[in-house]
Amino acid sequence: MPSSLVRRVVDGLREVFQSGRSRPLQYRKQQHRALHRLITERQADIEQALKQDLNRNTYNTSLFELISIENDIKLVESNMADWAAPRPVKKNLNSALDDPLVGAIAAGNAAVLKPSELSEHSARLMKELLPLYLDKEMYQVVTGGVLETQELLRQRFDHIFYTGSSTVGKLVMEAAARHLTPVTLELGGKSPCYVDKNCDIAVACRRITWGKFANCGQTCIAPDYILCEPSIQDRIVEEIQKTLLEFYQKDPKSSPDYCRIINTRHFDRVLALMNKCTIALGGESDRSQCYIAPTVLKDVLPHFKIMQEEIFGPLLPIVTVNGLSEAIHFINAREKPLALYVFSSDKTVFFSLPVAPLALGVLFELASPVWLSTSGYL
């Protein structure tokens, strides 16, 4: 998309917002209902696009995407009148997720959406469908890669919401600073799991396995690595192996429930992280299909490459520590993660570990336009 067109998109949104079109609550409810029709009437198209992008099956598309959006819309619509009043907003499990487009519509914002160019089928479908359901003068989709993103960042926004990597998050914040634009960043990180020896290890490993390998590890709050005492490392590997067999059968590559890495560039990046690591489970790969098997790595040392960056893929390193104090020191010595997972039967363990700040979004006030990005990597 030419840079001049990107500017026209943003300028057009500002103009239509200033006309006052989105001020009536009835208008916002109409747009929410239209968004709800989109995800219900075009569910098959959405499932197909994510199948092409990630080999995602229909169950997980509903679980990870559609159900949460649908619940968010229902919750926001039923509370919109109260929320629009000048009082603090209450939150529950659904609203805490802060779907940015649903929130932007509820607050009467105009919005630009920039989907990741990596998920090309999903981005193309979003570009095609949103104008068919929502007010296309108030809600616009800009597709493209680095050049289009750079042009968007040159524009003056009232709020920017970005989900993705820390590297790009720094560029977003730097660009926003030129206009003193408020920014909400939901960035990834190396989210640790501490597995205490005094816990139900089978239950802990089942939960870690689901969280780690769902969407082939490509979620921002996926468990990045395990911290545990050496005495339980082999038991953890054993329990994860049992769970993987239950989830994906003997051959995850042929499982309808196992996704793929988004493209070959990130396939190569993830595969390179296994350098020097001891493979306890998995390790198989097929570049032609962007397939990397669910993989567990044992006896990983802190200086290994895999411990230097967010994995964002189906590799699960295990780092051994001598108890809780060493685990706390290990976590505190590194950048703050997006999430922290603790498994223990001792309640005092939960109060001893550092609490990582969890980026859940922002309450939007009336402003225009808002840029909503779900771009993972540039």
PDB file of N, CA and C in Angstrom, residues 218-298:
ATOM      1  N   GLN A 218       3.323 -20.621  19.588  1.00  0.00           N
ATOM      2  CA  GLN A 218       3.300 -19.245  19.086  1.00  0.00           C
ATOM      3  C   GLN A 218       2.192 -18.433  19.743  1.00  0.00           C
ATOM      4  N   THR A 219       2.268 -18.329  21.067  1.00  0.00           N
ATOM      5  CA  THR A 219       1.389 -17.445  21.827  1.00  0.00           C
ATOM      6  C   THR A 219       2.257 -16.646  22.783  1.00  0.00           C
ATOM      7  N   CYS A 220       1.859 -15.404  23.048  1.00  0.00           N
ATOM      8  CA  CYS A 220       2.734 -14.509  23.812  1.00  0.00           C
ATOM      9  C   CYS A 220       2.866 -14.911  25.270  1.00  0.00           C
ATOM     10  N   ILE A 221       1.906 -15.667  25.812  1.00  0.00           N
ATOM     11  CA  ILE A 221       1.998 -16.081  27.208  1.00  0.00           C
ATOM     12  C   ILE A 221       2.324 -17.569  27.327  1.00  0.00           C
ATOM     13  N   ALA A 222       2.850 -18.168  26.275  1.00  0.00           N
ATOM     14  CA  ALA A 222       3.257 -19.573  26.345  1.00  0.00           C
ATOM     15  C   ALA A 222       4.367 -19.748  27.380  1.00  0.00           C
ATOM     16  N   PRO A 223       4.330 -20.808  28.171  1.00  0.00           N
ATOM     17  CA  PRO A 223       5.465 -21.095  29.049  1.00  0.00           C
ATOM     18  C   PRO A 223       6.737 -21.206  28.217  1.00  0.00           C
ATOM     19  N   ASP A 224       7.760 -20.441  28.569  1.00  0.00           N
ATOM     20  CA  ASP A 224       8.974 -20.414  27.758  1.00  0.00           C
ATOM     21  C   ASP A 224       9.981 -21.462  28.223  1.00  0.00           C
ATOM     22  N   TYR A 225      10.112 -21.636  29.531  1.00  0.00           N
ATOM     23  CA  TYR A 225      11.052 -22.625  30.050  1.00  0.00           C
ATOM     24  C   TYR A 225      10.613 -23.078  31.434  1.00  0.00           C
ATOM     25  N   ILE A 226      11.152 -24.228  31.867  1.00  0.00           N
ATOM     26  CA  ILE A 226      10.836 -24.793  33.174  1.00  0.00           C
ATOM     27  C   ILE A 226      12.043 -24.650  34.087  1.00  0.00           C
ATOM     28  N   LEU A 227      11.787 -24.245  35.324  1.00  0.00           N
ATOM     29  CA  LEU A 227      12.783 -24.277  36.389  1.00  0.00           C
ATOM     30  C   LEU A 227      12.354 -25.355  37.385  1.00  0.00           C
ATOM     31  N   CYS A 228      13.268 -26.266  37.714  1.00  0.00           N
ATOM     32  CA  CYS A 228      12.944 -27.319  38.671  1.00  0.00           C
ATOM     33  C   CYS A 228      14.235 -27.841  39.296  1.00  0.00           C
ATOM     34  N   GLU A 229      14.096 -28.595  40.361  1.00  0.00           N
ATOM     35  CA  GLU A 229      15.253 -29.228  40.981  1.00  0.00           C
ATOM     36  C   GLU A 229      15.685 -30.438  40.148  1.00  0.00           C
ATOM     37  N   PRO A 230      16.972 -30.773  40.148  1.00  0.00           N
ATOM     38  CA  PRO A 230      17.456 -31.898  39.339  1.00  0.00           C
ATOM     39  C   PRO A 230      16.744 -33.212  39.641  1.00  0.00           C
ATOM     40  N   SER A 231      16.303 -33.390  40.873  1.00  0.00           N
ATOM     41  CA  SER A 231      15.703 -34.671  41.273  1.00  0.00           C
ATOM     42  C   SER A 231      14.392 -34.975  40.568  1.00  0.00           C
ATOM     43  N   ILE A 232      13.702 -33.956  40.041  1.00  0.00           N
ATOM     44  CA  ILE A 232      12.406 -34.205  39.388  1.00  0.00           C
ATOM     45  C   ILE A 232      12.450 -33.955  37.887  1.00  0.00           C
ATOM     46  N   GLN A 233      13.604 -33.636  37.332  1.00  0.00           N
ATOM     47  CA  GLN A 233      13.683 -33.332  35.903  1.00  0.00           C
ATOM     48  C   GLN A 233      13.223 -34.520  35.045  1.00  0.00           C
ATOM     49  N   ASP A 234      13.703 -35.714  35.324  1.00  0.00           N
ATOM     50  CA  ASP A 234      13.328 -36.878  34.521  1.00  0.00           C
ATOM     51  C   ASP A 234      11.845 -37.194  34.668  1.00  0.00           C
ATOM     52  N   ARG A 235      11.301 -36.991  35.857  1.00  0.00           N
ATOM     53  CA  ARG A 235       9.864 -37.229  36.060  1.00  0.00           C
ATOM     54  C   ARG A 235       9.054 -36.238  35.223  1.00  0.00           C
ATOM     55  N   ILE A 236       9.497 -35.006  35.152  1.00  0.00           N
ATOM     56  CA  ILE A 236       8.804 -34.011  34.335  1.00  0.00           C
ATOM     57  C   ILE A 236       8.823 -34.417  32.858  1.00  0.00           C
ATOM     58  N   VAL A 237       9.977 -34.867  32.378  1.00  0.00           N
ATOM     59  CA  VAL A 237      10.070 -35.319  30.987  1.00  0.00           C
ATOM     60  C   VAL A 237       9.116 -36.476  30.741  1.00  0.00           C
ATOM     61  N   GLU A 238       9.057 -37.391  31.673  1.00  0.00           N
ATOM     62  CA  GLU A 238       8.187 -38.560  31.540  1.00  0.00           C
ATOM     63  C   GLU A 238       6.717 -38.162  31.473  1.00  0.00           C
ATOM     64  N   GLU A 239       6.300 -37.249  32.338  1.00  0.00           N
ATOM     65  CA  GLU A 239       4.895 -36.836  32.362  1.00  0.00           C
ATOM     66  C   GLU A 239       4.526 -36.029  31.125  1.00  0.00           C
ATOM     67  N   ILE A 240       5.451 -35.199  30.647  1.00  0.00           N
ATOM     68  CA  ILE A 240       5.186 -34.447  29.413  1.00  0.00           C
ATOM     69  C   ILE A 240       5.052 -35.405  28.232  1.00  0.00           C
ATOM     70  N   GLN A 241       5.880 -36.425  28.214  1.00  0.00           N
ATOM     71  CA  GLN A 241       5.804 -37.421  27.138  1.00  0.00           C
ATOM     72  C   GLN A 241       4.443 -38.105  27.122  1.00  0.00           C
ATOM     73  N   LYS A 242       3.932 -38.465  28.294  1.00  0.00           N
ATOM     74  CA  LYS A 242       2.608 -39.091  28.383  1.00  0.00           C
ATOM     75  C   LYS A 242       1.531 -38.155  27.840  1.00  0.00           C
ATOM     76  N   THR A 243       1.628 -36.895  28.227  1.00  0.00           N
ATOM     77  CA  THR A 243       0.610 -35.931  27.810  1.00  0.00           C
ATOM     78  C   THR A 243       0.681 -35.662  26.303  1.00  0.00           C
ATOM     79  N   LEU A 244       1.894 -35.560  25.768  1.00  0.00           N
ATOM     80  CA  LEU A 244       2.049 -35.353  24.324  1.00  0.00           C
ATOM     81  C   LEU A 244       1.440 -36.512  23.543  1.00  0.00           C
ATOM     82  N   LEU A 245       1.623 -37.725  24.037  1.00  0.00           N
ATOM     83  CA  LEU A 245       1.045 -38.892  23.373  1.00  0.00           C
ATOM     84  C   LEU A 245      -0.474 -38.825  23.385  1.00  0.00           C
ATOM     85  N   GLU A 246      -1.026 -38.355  24.504  1.00  0.00           N
ATOM     86  CA  GLU A 246      -2.481 -38.218  24.596  1.00  0.00           C
ATOM     87  C   GLU A 246      -2.989 -37.109  23.682  1.00  0.00           C
ATOM     88  N   PHE A 247      -2.291 -35.979  23.653  1.00  0.00           N
ATOM     89  CA  PHE A 247      -2.750 -34.825  22.880  1.00  0.00           C
ATOM     90  C   PHE A 247      -2.589 -35.027  21.371  1.00  0.00           C
ATOM     91  N   TYR A 248      -1.430 -35.537  20.957  1.00  0.00           N
ATOM     92  CA  TYR A 248      -1.079 -35.542  19.528  1.00  0.00           C
ATOM     93  C   TYR A 248      -0.777 -36.923  18.959  1.00  0.00           C
ATOM     94  N   GLN A 249      -0.995 -37.974  19.752  1.00  0.00           N
ATOM     95  CA  GLN A 249      -0.739 -39.352  19.345  1.00  0.00           C
ATOM     96  C   GLN A 249       0.757 -39.571  19.058  1.00  0.00           C
ATOM     97  N   LYS A 250       1.100 -40.675  18.413  1.00  0.00           N
ATOM     98  CA  LYS A 250       2.506 -41.019  18.214  1.00  0.00           C
ATOM     99  C   LYS A 250       3.199 -40.122  17.199  1.00  0.00           C
ATOM    100  N   ASP A 251       2.424 -39.587  16.250  1.00  0.00           N
ATOM    101  CA  ASP A 251       3.020 -38.756  15.198  1.00  0.00           C
ATOM    102  C   ASP A 251       2.353 -37.387  15.174  1.00  0.00           C
ATOM    103  N   PRO A 252       2.878 -36.419  15.919  1.00  0.00           N
ATOM    104  CA  PRO A 252       2.263 -35.083  15.935  1.00  0.00           C
ATOM    105  C   PRO A 252       2.158 -34.452  14.550  1.00  0.00           C
ATOM    106  N   LYS A 253       3.049 -34.827  13.664  1.00  0.00           N
ATOM    107  CA  LYS A 253       3.040 -34.251  12.322  1.00  0.00           C
ATOM    108  C   LYS A 253       1.730 -34.545  11.586  1.00  0.00           C
ATOM    109  N   SER A 254       1.145 -35.694  11.867  1.00  0.00           N
ATOM    110  CA  SER A 254      -0.106 -36.061  11.199  1.00  0.00           C
ATOM    111  C   SER A 254      -1.336 -35.746  12.047  1.00  0.00           C
ATOM    112  N   SER A 255      -1.111 -35.161  13.236  1.00  0.00           N
ATOM    113  CA  SER A 255      -2.234 -34.841  14.105  1.00  0.00           C
ATOM    114  C   SER A 255      -2.985 -33.614  13.596  1.00  0.00           C
ATOM    115  N   PRO A 256      -4.308 -33.665  13.549  1.00  0.00           N
ATOM    116  CA  PRO A 256      -5.086 -32.492  13.136  1.00  0.00           C
ATOM    117  C   PRO A 256      -5.069 -31.383  14.177  1.00  0.00           C
ATOM    118  N   ASP A 257      -4.549 -31.684  15.374  1.00  0.00           N
ATOM    119  CA  ASP A 257      -4.552 -30.721  16.467  1.00  0.00           C
ATOM    120  C   ASP A 257      -3.224 -29.991  16.640  1.00  0.00           C
ATOM    121  N   TYR A 258      -2.240 -30.293  15.799  1.00  0.00           N
ATOM    122  CA  TYR A 258      -0.921 -29.688  15.966  1.00  0.00           C
ATOM    123  C   TYR A 258      -0.638 -28.710  14.831  1.00  0.00           C
ATOM    124  N   CYS A 259      -0.260 -27.489  15.190  1.00  0.00           N
ATOM    125  CA  CYS A 259      -0.085 -26.429  14.197  1.00  0.00           C
ATOM    126  C   CYS A 259       1.317 -26.433  13.588  1.00  0.00           C
ATOM    127  N   ARG A 260       1.615 -25.397  12.820  1.00  0.00           N
ATOM    128  CA  ARG A 260       2.908 -25.243  12.161  1.00  0.00           C
ATOM    129  C   ARG A 260       3.496 -23.874  12.489  1.00  0.00           C
ATOM    130  N   ILE A 261       4.818 -23.741  12.325  1.00  0.00           N
ATOM    131  CA  ILE A 261       5.478 -22.446  12.441  1.00  0.00           C
ATOM    132  C   ILE A 261       5.001 -21.566  11.291  1.00  0.00           C
ATOM    133  N   ILE A 262       4.888 -20.272  11.524  1.00  0.00           N
ATOM    134  CA  ILE A 262       4.226 -19.375  10.580  1.00  0.00           C
ATOM    135  C   ILE A 262       4.925 -19.289   9.232  1.00  0.00           C
ATOM    136  N   ASN A 263       6.266 -19.355   9.174  1.00  0.00           N
ATOM    137  CA  ASN A 263       6.967 -19.326   7.884  1.00  0.00           C
ATOM    138  C   ASN A 263       8.364 -19.915   8.051  1.00  0.00           C
ATOM    139  N   THR A 264       9.077 -20.053   6.935  1.00  0.00           N
ATOM    140  CA  THR A 264      10.384 -20.709   6.971  1.00  0.00           C
ATOM    141  C   THR A 264      11.427 -19.876   7.712  1.00  0.00           C
ATOM    142  N   ARG A 265      11.309 -18.547   7.674  1.00  0.00           N
ATOM    143  CA  ARG A 265      12.282 -17.716   8.390  1.00  0.00           C
ATOM    144  C   ARG A 265      12.230 -17.996   9.884  1.00  0.00           C
ATOM    145  N   HIS A 266      11.033 -18.079  10.429  1.00  0.00           N
ATOM    146  CA  HIS A 266      10.915 -18.364  11.848  1.00  0.00           C
ATOM    147  C   HIS A 266      11.141 -19.838  12.155  1.00  0.00           C
ATOM    148  N   PHE A 267      10.873 -20.714  11.185  1.00  0.00           N
ATOM    149  CA  PHE A 267      11.250 -22.120  11.326  1.00  0.00           C
ATOM    150  C   PHE A 267      12.758 -22.226  11.544  1.00  0.00           C
ATOM    151  N   ASP A 268      13.523 -21.552  10.685  1.00  0.00           N
ATOM    152  CA  ASP A 268      14.986 -21.590  10.803  1.00  0.00           C
ATOM    153  C   ASP A 268      15.451 -20.976  12.119  1.00  0.00           C
ATOM    154  N   ARG A 269      14.807 -19.879  12.531  1.00  0.00           N
ATOM    155  CA  ARG A 269      15.183 -19.219  13.783  1.00  0.00           C
ATOM    156  C   ARG A 269      14.972 -20.136  14.975  1.00  0.00           C
ATOM    157  N   VAL A 270      13.781 -20.774  15.042  1.00  0.00           N
ATOM    158  CA  VAL A 270      13.467 -21.653  16.169  1.00  0.00           C
ATOM    159  C   VAL A 270      14.388 -22.867  16.175  1.00  0.00           C
ATOM    160  N   LEU A 271      14.601 -23.451  15.000  1.00  0.00           N
ATOM    161  CA  LEU A 271      15.436 -24.642  14.929  1.00  0.00           C
ATOM    162  C   LEU A 271      16.861 -24.349  15.407  1.00  0.00           C
ATOM    163  N   ALA A 272      17.371 -23.161  15.077  1.00  0.00           N
ATOM    164  CA  ALA A 272      18.736 -22.791  15.467  1.00  0.00           C
ATOM    165  C   ALA A 272      18.890 -22.655  16.973  1.00  0.00           C
ATOM    166  N   LEU A 273      17.788 -22.444  17.691  1.00  0.00           N
ATOM    167  CA  LEU A 273      17.861 -22.288  19.138  1.00  0.00           C
ATOM    168  C   LEU A 273      18.239 -23.586  19.850  1.00  0.00           C
ATOM    169  N   MET A 274      18.095 -24.710  19.162  1.00  0.00           N
ATOM    170  CA  MET A 274      18.415 -25.999  19.785  1.00  0.00           C
ATOM    171  C   MET A 274      19.909 -26.284  19.815  1.00  0.00           C
ATOM    172  N   ASN A 275      20.717 -25.406  19.250  1.00  0.00           N
ATOM    173  CA  ASN A 275      22.162 -25.617  19.211  1.00  0.00           C
ATOM    174  C   ASN A 275      22.728 -25.862  20.616  1.00  0.00           C
ATOM    175  N   LYS A 276      23.494 -26.925  20.772  1.00  0.00           N
ATOM    176  CA  LYS A 276      24.155 -27.346  22.020  1.00  0.00           C
ATOM    177  C   LYS A 276      23.202 -27.983  23.024  1.00  0.00           C
ATOM    178  N   CYS A 277      21.920 -28.069  22.718  1.00  0.00           N
ATOM    179  CA  CYS A 277      20.956 -28.585  23.685  1.00  0.00           C
ATOM    180  C   CYS A 277      20.841 -30.115  23.599  1.00  0.00           C
ATOM    181  N   THR A 278      20.530 -30.716  24.721  1.00  0.00           N
ATOM    182  CA  THR A 278      20.267 -32.154  24.782  1.00  0.00           C
ATOM    183  C   THR A 278      18.771 -32.388  24.615  1.00  0.00           C
ATOM    184  N   ILE A 279      18.409 -33.126  23.573  1.00  0.00           N
ATOM    185  CA  ILE A 279      16.998 -33.367  23.279  1.00  0.00           C
ATOM    186  C   ILE A 279      16.501 -34.541  24.099  1.00  0.00           C
ATOM    187  N   ALA A 280      15.505 -34.289  24.933  1.00  0.00           N
ATOM    188  CA  ALA A 280      14.898 -35.356  25.733  1.00  0.00           C
ATOM    189  C   ALA A 280      13.679 -35.954  25.036  1.00  0.00           C
ATOM    190  N   LEU A 281      12.927 -35.111  24.325  1.00  0.00           N
ATOM    191  CA  LEU A 281      11.751 -35.546  23.567  1.00  0.00           C
ATOM    192  C   LEU A 281      11.682 -34.763  22.269  1.00  0.00           C
ATOM    193  N   GLY A 282      11.221 -35.403  21.211  1.00  0.00           N
ATOM    194  CA  GLY A 282      10.976 -34.698  19.947  1.00  0.00           C
ATOM    195  C   GLY A 282      12.244 -34.379  19.195  1.00  0.00           C
ATOM    196  N   GLY A 283      12.291 -33.182  18.618  1.00  0.00           N
ATOM    197  CA  GLY A 283      13.446 -32.736  17.845  1.00  0.00           C
ATOM    198  C   GLY A 283      13.301 -32.886  16.353  1.00  0.00           C
ATOM    199  N   GLU A 284      12.291 -33.639  15.895  1.00  0.00           N
ATOM    200  CA  GLU A 284      12.114 -33.845  14.456  1.00  0.00           C
ATOM    201  C   GLU A 284      11.590 -32.567  13.795  1.00  0.00           C
ATOM    202  N   SER A 285      11.926 -32.391  12.517  1.00  0.00           N
ATOM    203  CA  SER A 285      11.479 -31.190  11.797  1.00  0.00           C
ATOM    204  C   SER A 285      11.373 -31.474  10.308  1.00  0.00           C
ATOM    205  N   ASP A 286      10.589 -30.647   9.626  1.00  0.00           N
ATOM    206  CA  ASP A 286      10.413 -30.728   8.180  1.00  0.00           C
ATOM    207  C   ASP A 286      10.224 -29.307   7.669  1.00  0.00           C
ATOM    208  N   ARG A 287      11.257 -28.759   7.065  1.00  0.00           N
ATOM    209  CA  ARG A 287      11.210 -27.362   6.619  1.00  0.00           C
ATOM    210  C   ARG A 287      10.153 -27.137   5.560  1.00  0.00           C
ATOM    211  N   SER A 288       9.908 -28.115   4.703  1.00  0.00           N
ATOM    212  CA  SER A 288       8.927 -27.950   3.626  1.00  0.00           C
ATOM    213  C   SER A 288       7.531 -27.715   4.168  1.00  0.00           C
ATOM    214  N   GLN A 289       7.265 -28.179   5.401  1.00  0.00           N
ATOM    215  CA  GLN A 289       5.950 -27.982   6.030  1.00  0.00           C
ATOM    216  C   GLN A 289       6.014 -27.037   7.228  1.00  0.00           C
ATOM    217  N   CYS A 290       7.188 -26.433   7.459  1.00  0.00           N
ATOM    218  CA  CYS A 290       7.380 -25.595   8.646  1.00  0.00           C
ATOM    219  C   CYS A 290       6.993 -26.341   9.918  1.00  0.00           C
ATOM    220  N   TYR A 291       7.332 -27.636   9.943  1.00  0.00           N
ATOM    221  CA  TYR A 291       6.970 -28.498  11.069  1.00  0.00           C
ATOM    222  C   TYR A 291       8.153 -28.691  11.995  1.00  0.00           C
ATOM    223  N   ILE A 292       7.946 -28.409  13.263  1.00  0.00           N
ATOM    224  CA  ILE A 292       8.893 -28.764  14.322  1.00  0.00           C
ATOM    225  C   ILE A 292       8.104 -29.518  15.378  1.00  0.00           C
ATOM    226  N   ALA A 293       8.538 -30.709  15.694  1.00  0.00           N
ATOM    227  CA  ALA A 293       7.820 -31.545  16.654  1.00  0.00           C
ATOM    228  C   ALA A 293       7.837 -30.914  18.044  1.00  0.00           C
ATOM    229  N   PRO A 294       6.858 -31.234  18.883  1.00  0.00           N
ATOM    230  CA  PRO A 294       6.925 -30.811  20.285  1.00  0.00           C
ATOM    231  C   PRO A 294       8.222 -31.347  20.887  1.00  0.00           C
ATOM    232  N   THR A 295       9.046 -30.447  21.397  1.00  0.00           N
ATOM    233  CA  THR A 295      10.405 -30.811  21.786  1.00  0.00           C
ATOM    234  C   THR A 295      10.701 -30.352  23.213  1.00  0.00           C
ATOM    235  N   VAL A 296      11.250 -31.251  24.000  1.00  0.00           N
ATOM    236  CA  VAL A 296      11.684 -30.942  25.366  1.00  0.00           C
ATOM    237  C   VAL A 296      13.201 -31.086  25.421  1.00  0.00           C
ATOM    238  N   LEU A 297      13.861 -30.090  25.988  1.00  0.00           N
ATOM    239  CA  LEU A 297      15.319 -30.057  26.086  1.00  0.00           C
ATOM    240  C   LEU A 297      15.704 -30.081  27.557  1.00  0.00           C
ATOM    241  N   LYS A 298      16.601 -30.972  27.942  1.00  0.00           N
ATOM    242  CA  LYS A 298      16.958 -31.120  29.362  1.00  0.00           C
ATOM    243  C   LYS A 298      18.370 -30.607  29.628  1.00  0.00           C
TER     244      LYS A 298
END
